PDB file of C-alpha atoms in Angstrom:
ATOM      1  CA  UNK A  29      11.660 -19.298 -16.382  1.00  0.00           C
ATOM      2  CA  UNK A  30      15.237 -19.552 -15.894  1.00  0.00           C
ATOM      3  CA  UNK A  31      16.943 -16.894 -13.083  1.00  0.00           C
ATOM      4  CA  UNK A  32      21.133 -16.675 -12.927  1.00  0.00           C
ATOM      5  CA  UNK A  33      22.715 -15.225 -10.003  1.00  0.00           C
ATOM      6  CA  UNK A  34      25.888 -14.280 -10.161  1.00  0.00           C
ATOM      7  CA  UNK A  35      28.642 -14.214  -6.689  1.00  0.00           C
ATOM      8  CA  UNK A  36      31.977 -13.942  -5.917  1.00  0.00           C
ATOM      9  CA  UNK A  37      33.234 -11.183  -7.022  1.00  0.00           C
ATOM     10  CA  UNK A  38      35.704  -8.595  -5.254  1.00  0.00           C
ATOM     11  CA  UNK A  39      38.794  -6.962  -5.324  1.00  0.00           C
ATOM     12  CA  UNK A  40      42.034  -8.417  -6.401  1.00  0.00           C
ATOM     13  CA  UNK A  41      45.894  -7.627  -6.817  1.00  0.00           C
ATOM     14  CA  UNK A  42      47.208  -8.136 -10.266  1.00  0.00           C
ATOM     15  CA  UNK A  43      48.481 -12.094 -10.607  1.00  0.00           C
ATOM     16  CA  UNK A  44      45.705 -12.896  -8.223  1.00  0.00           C
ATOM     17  CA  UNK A  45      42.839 -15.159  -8.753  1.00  0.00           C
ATOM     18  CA  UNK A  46      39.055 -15.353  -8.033  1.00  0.00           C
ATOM     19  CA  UNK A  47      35.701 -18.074  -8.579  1.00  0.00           C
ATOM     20  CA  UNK A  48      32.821 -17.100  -9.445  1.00  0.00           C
ATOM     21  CA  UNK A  49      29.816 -18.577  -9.402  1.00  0.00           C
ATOM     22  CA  UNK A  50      26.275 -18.472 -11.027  1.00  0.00           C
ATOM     23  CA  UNK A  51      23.446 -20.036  -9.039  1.00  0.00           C
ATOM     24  CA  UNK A  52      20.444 -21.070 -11.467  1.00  0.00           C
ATOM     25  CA  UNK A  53      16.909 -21.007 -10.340  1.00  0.00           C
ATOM     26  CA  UNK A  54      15.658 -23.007 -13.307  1.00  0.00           C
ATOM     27  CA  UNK A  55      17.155 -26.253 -14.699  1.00  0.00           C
ATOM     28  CA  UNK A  56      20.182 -26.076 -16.094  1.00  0.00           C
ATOM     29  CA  UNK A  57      21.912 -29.068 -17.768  1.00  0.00           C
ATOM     30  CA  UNK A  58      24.816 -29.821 -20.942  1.00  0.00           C
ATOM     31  CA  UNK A  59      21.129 -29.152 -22.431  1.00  0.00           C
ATOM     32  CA  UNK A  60      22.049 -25.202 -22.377  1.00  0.00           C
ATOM     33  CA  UNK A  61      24.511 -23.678 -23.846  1.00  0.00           C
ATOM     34  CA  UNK A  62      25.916 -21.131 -21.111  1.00  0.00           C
ATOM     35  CA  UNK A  63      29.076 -18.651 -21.059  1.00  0.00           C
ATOM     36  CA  UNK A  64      30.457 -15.682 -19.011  1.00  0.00           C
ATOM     37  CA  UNK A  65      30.302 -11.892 -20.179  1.00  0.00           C
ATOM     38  CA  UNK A  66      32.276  -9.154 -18.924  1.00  0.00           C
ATOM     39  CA  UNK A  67      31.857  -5.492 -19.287  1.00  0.00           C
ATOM     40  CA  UNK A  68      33.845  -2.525 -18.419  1.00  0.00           C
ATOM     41  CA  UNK A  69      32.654   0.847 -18.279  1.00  0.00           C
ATOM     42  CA  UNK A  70      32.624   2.648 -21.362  1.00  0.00           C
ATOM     43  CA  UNK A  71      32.879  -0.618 -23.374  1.00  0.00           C
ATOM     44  CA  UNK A  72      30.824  -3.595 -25.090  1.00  0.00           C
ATOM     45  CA  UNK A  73      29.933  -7.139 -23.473  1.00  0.00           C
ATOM     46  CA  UNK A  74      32.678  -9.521 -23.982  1.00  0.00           C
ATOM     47  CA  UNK A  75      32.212 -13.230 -23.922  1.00  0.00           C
ATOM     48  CA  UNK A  76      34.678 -14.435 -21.653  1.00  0.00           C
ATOM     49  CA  UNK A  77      34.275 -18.246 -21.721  1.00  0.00           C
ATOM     50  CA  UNK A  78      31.618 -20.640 -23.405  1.00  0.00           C
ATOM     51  CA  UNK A  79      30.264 -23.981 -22.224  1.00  0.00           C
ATOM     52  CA  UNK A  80      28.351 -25.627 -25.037  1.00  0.00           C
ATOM     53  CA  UNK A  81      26.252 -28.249 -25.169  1.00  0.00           C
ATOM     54  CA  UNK A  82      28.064 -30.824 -26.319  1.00  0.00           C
ATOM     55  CA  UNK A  83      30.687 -29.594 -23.556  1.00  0.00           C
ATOM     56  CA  UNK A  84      32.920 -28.081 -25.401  1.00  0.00           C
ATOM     57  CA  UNK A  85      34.625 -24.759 -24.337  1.00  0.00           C
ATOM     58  CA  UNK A  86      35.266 -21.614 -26.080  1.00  0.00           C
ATOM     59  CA  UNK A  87      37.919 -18.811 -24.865  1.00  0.00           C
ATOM     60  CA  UNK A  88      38.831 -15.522 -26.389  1.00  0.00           C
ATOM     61  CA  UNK A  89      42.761 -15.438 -26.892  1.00  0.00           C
ATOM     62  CA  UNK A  90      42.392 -12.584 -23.864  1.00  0.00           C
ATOM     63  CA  UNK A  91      41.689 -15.300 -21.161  1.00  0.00           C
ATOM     64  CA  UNK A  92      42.846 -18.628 -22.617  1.00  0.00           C
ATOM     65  CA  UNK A  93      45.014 -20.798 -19.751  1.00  0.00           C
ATOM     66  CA  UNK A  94      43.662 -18.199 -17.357  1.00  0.00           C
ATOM     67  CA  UNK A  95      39.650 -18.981 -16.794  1.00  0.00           C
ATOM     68  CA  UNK A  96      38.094 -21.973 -16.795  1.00  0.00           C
ATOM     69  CA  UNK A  97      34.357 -22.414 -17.323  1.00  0.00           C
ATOM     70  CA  UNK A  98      32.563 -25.417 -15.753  1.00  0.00           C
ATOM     71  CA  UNK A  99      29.319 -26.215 -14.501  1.00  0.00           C
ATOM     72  CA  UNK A 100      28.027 -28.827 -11.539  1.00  0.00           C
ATOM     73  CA  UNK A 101      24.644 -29.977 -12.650  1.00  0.00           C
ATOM     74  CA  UNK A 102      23.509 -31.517  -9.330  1.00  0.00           C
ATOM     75  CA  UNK A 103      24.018 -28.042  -7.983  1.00  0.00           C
ATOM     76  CA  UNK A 104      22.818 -26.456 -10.856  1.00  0.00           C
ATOM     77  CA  UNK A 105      25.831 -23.753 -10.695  1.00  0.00           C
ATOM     78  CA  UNK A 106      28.138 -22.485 -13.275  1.00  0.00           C
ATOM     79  CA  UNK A 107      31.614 -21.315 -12.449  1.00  0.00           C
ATOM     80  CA  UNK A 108      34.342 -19.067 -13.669  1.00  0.00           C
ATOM     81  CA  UNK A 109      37.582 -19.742 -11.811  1.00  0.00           C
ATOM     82  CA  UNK A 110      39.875 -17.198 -12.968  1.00  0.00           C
ATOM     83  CA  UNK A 111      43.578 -17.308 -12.009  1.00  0.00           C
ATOM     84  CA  UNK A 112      46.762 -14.630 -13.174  1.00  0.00           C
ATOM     85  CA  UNK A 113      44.230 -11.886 -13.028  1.00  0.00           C
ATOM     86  CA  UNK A 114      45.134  -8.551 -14.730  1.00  0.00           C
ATOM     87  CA  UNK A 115      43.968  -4.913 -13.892  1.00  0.00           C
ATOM     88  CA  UNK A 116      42.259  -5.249 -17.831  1.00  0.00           C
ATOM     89  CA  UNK A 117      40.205  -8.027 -16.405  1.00  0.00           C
ATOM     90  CA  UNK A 118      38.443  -5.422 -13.866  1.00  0.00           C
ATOM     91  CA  UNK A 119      34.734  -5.273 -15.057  1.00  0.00           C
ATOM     92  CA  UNK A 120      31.323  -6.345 -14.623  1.00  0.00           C
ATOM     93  CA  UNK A 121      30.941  -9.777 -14.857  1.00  0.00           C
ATOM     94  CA  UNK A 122      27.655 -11.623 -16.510  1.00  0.00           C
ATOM     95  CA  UNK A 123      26.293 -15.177 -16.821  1.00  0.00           C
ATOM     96  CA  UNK A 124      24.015 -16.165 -19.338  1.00  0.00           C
ATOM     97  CA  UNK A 125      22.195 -19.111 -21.096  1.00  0.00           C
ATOM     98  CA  UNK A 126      21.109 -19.953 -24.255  1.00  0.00           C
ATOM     99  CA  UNK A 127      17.401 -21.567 -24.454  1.00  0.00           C
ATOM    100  CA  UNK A 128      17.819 -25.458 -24.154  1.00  0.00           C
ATOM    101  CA  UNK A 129      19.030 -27.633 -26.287  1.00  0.00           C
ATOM    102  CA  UNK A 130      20.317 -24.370 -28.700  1.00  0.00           C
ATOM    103  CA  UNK A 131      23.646 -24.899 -29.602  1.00  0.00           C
ATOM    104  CA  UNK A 132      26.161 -21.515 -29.699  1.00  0.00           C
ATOM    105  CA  UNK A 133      27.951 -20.211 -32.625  1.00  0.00           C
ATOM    106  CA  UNK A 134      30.039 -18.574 -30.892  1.00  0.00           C
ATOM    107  CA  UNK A 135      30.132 -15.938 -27.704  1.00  0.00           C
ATOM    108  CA  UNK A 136      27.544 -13.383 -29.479  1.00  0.00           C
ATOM    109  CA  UNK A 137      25.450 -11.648 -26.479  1.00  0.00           C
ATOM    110  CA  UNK A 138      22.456 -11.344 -28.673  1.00  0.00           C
ATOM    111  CA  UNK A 139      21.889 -15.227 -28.691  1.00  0.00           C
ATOM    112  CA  UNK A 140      21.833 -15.761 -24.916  1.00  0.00           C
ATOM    113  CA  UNK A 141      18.070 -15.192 -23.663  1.00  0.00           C
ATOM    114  CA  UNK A 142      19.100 -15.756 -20.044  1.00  0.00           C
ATOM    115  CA  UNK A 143      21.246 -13.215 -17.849  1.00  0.00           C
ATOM    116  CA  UNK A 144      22.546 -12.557 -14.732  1.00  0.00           C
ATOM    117  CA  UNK A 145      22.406  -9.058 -12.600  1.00  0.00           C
ATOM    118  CA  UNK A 146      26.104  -9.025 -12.631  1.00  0.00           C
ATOM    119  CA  UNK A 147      28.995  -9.094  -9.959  1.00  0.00           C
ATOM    120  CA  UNK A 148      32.103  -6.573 -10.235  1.00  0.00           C
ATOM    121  CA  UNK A 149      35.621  -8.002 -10.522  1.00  0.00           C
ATOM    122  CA  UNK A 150      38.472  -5.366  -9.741  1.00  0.00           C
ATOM    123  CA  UNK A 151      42.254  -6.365 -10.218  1.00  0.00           C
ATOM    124  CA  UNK A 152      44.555  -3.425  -8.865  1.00  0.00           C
ATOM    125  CA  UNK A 153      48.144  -3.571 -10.120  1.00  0.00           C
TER     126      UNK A 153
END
């Protein structure tokens, strides 16, 4: 069974940046497809950024040259650095994973089987 826990979250001023992190309790390799979700209130999960498993990254136009997704395996930790934040960036943020070796299609929430609790990211203007 595969746990994600998500840190690093906080409060912001707009053109700001922040890391988070997601600390895995399972094994987590370039065997798992894994990604970052956001979700403000009143609105749908987003998919954020996308780590496949044959390492290539995915980014909405909304965040592209901003985040950057990346994962250390020894440490078994995926990140989110995110830098030129904006006060439309403030959410909840998620990390999920795929089941092993599944390759993504694209940042769809209903194909992750792994999530995170969450951690709140607020960017004031």
């Amino acid at each position: 069974q595969v746990q994600l826990v998500e840190s690093g979250g906080g409060s912001v001023q707009s053109g700001g940046s922040l890391s988070l992190s997601c600390a895995t309790s399972g094994y987590i390799s370039r065997r798992y497809c894994v990604a970052w979700f956001r979700q403000a209130p009143g609105k749908g999960r987003e998919g954020v950024a996308l780590l496949n498993t044959d390492g290539t990254t995915v980014y909405p136009d909304s965040v592209k040259g901003r985040f950057t997704i990346s994962q250390d395996n020894a440490k078994n930790t995926l990140y989110l650095q995110m830098n030129s934040l904006k006060p439309e960036d403030t959410a909840m943020y998620y990390c999920a994973a795929r089941g092993p070796t599944q390759y993504c299609s694209g940042l769809t929430p209903s194909i992750f089987l792994y999530w995170g609790q969450g951690t709140q990211v607020t960017v004031s203007s």
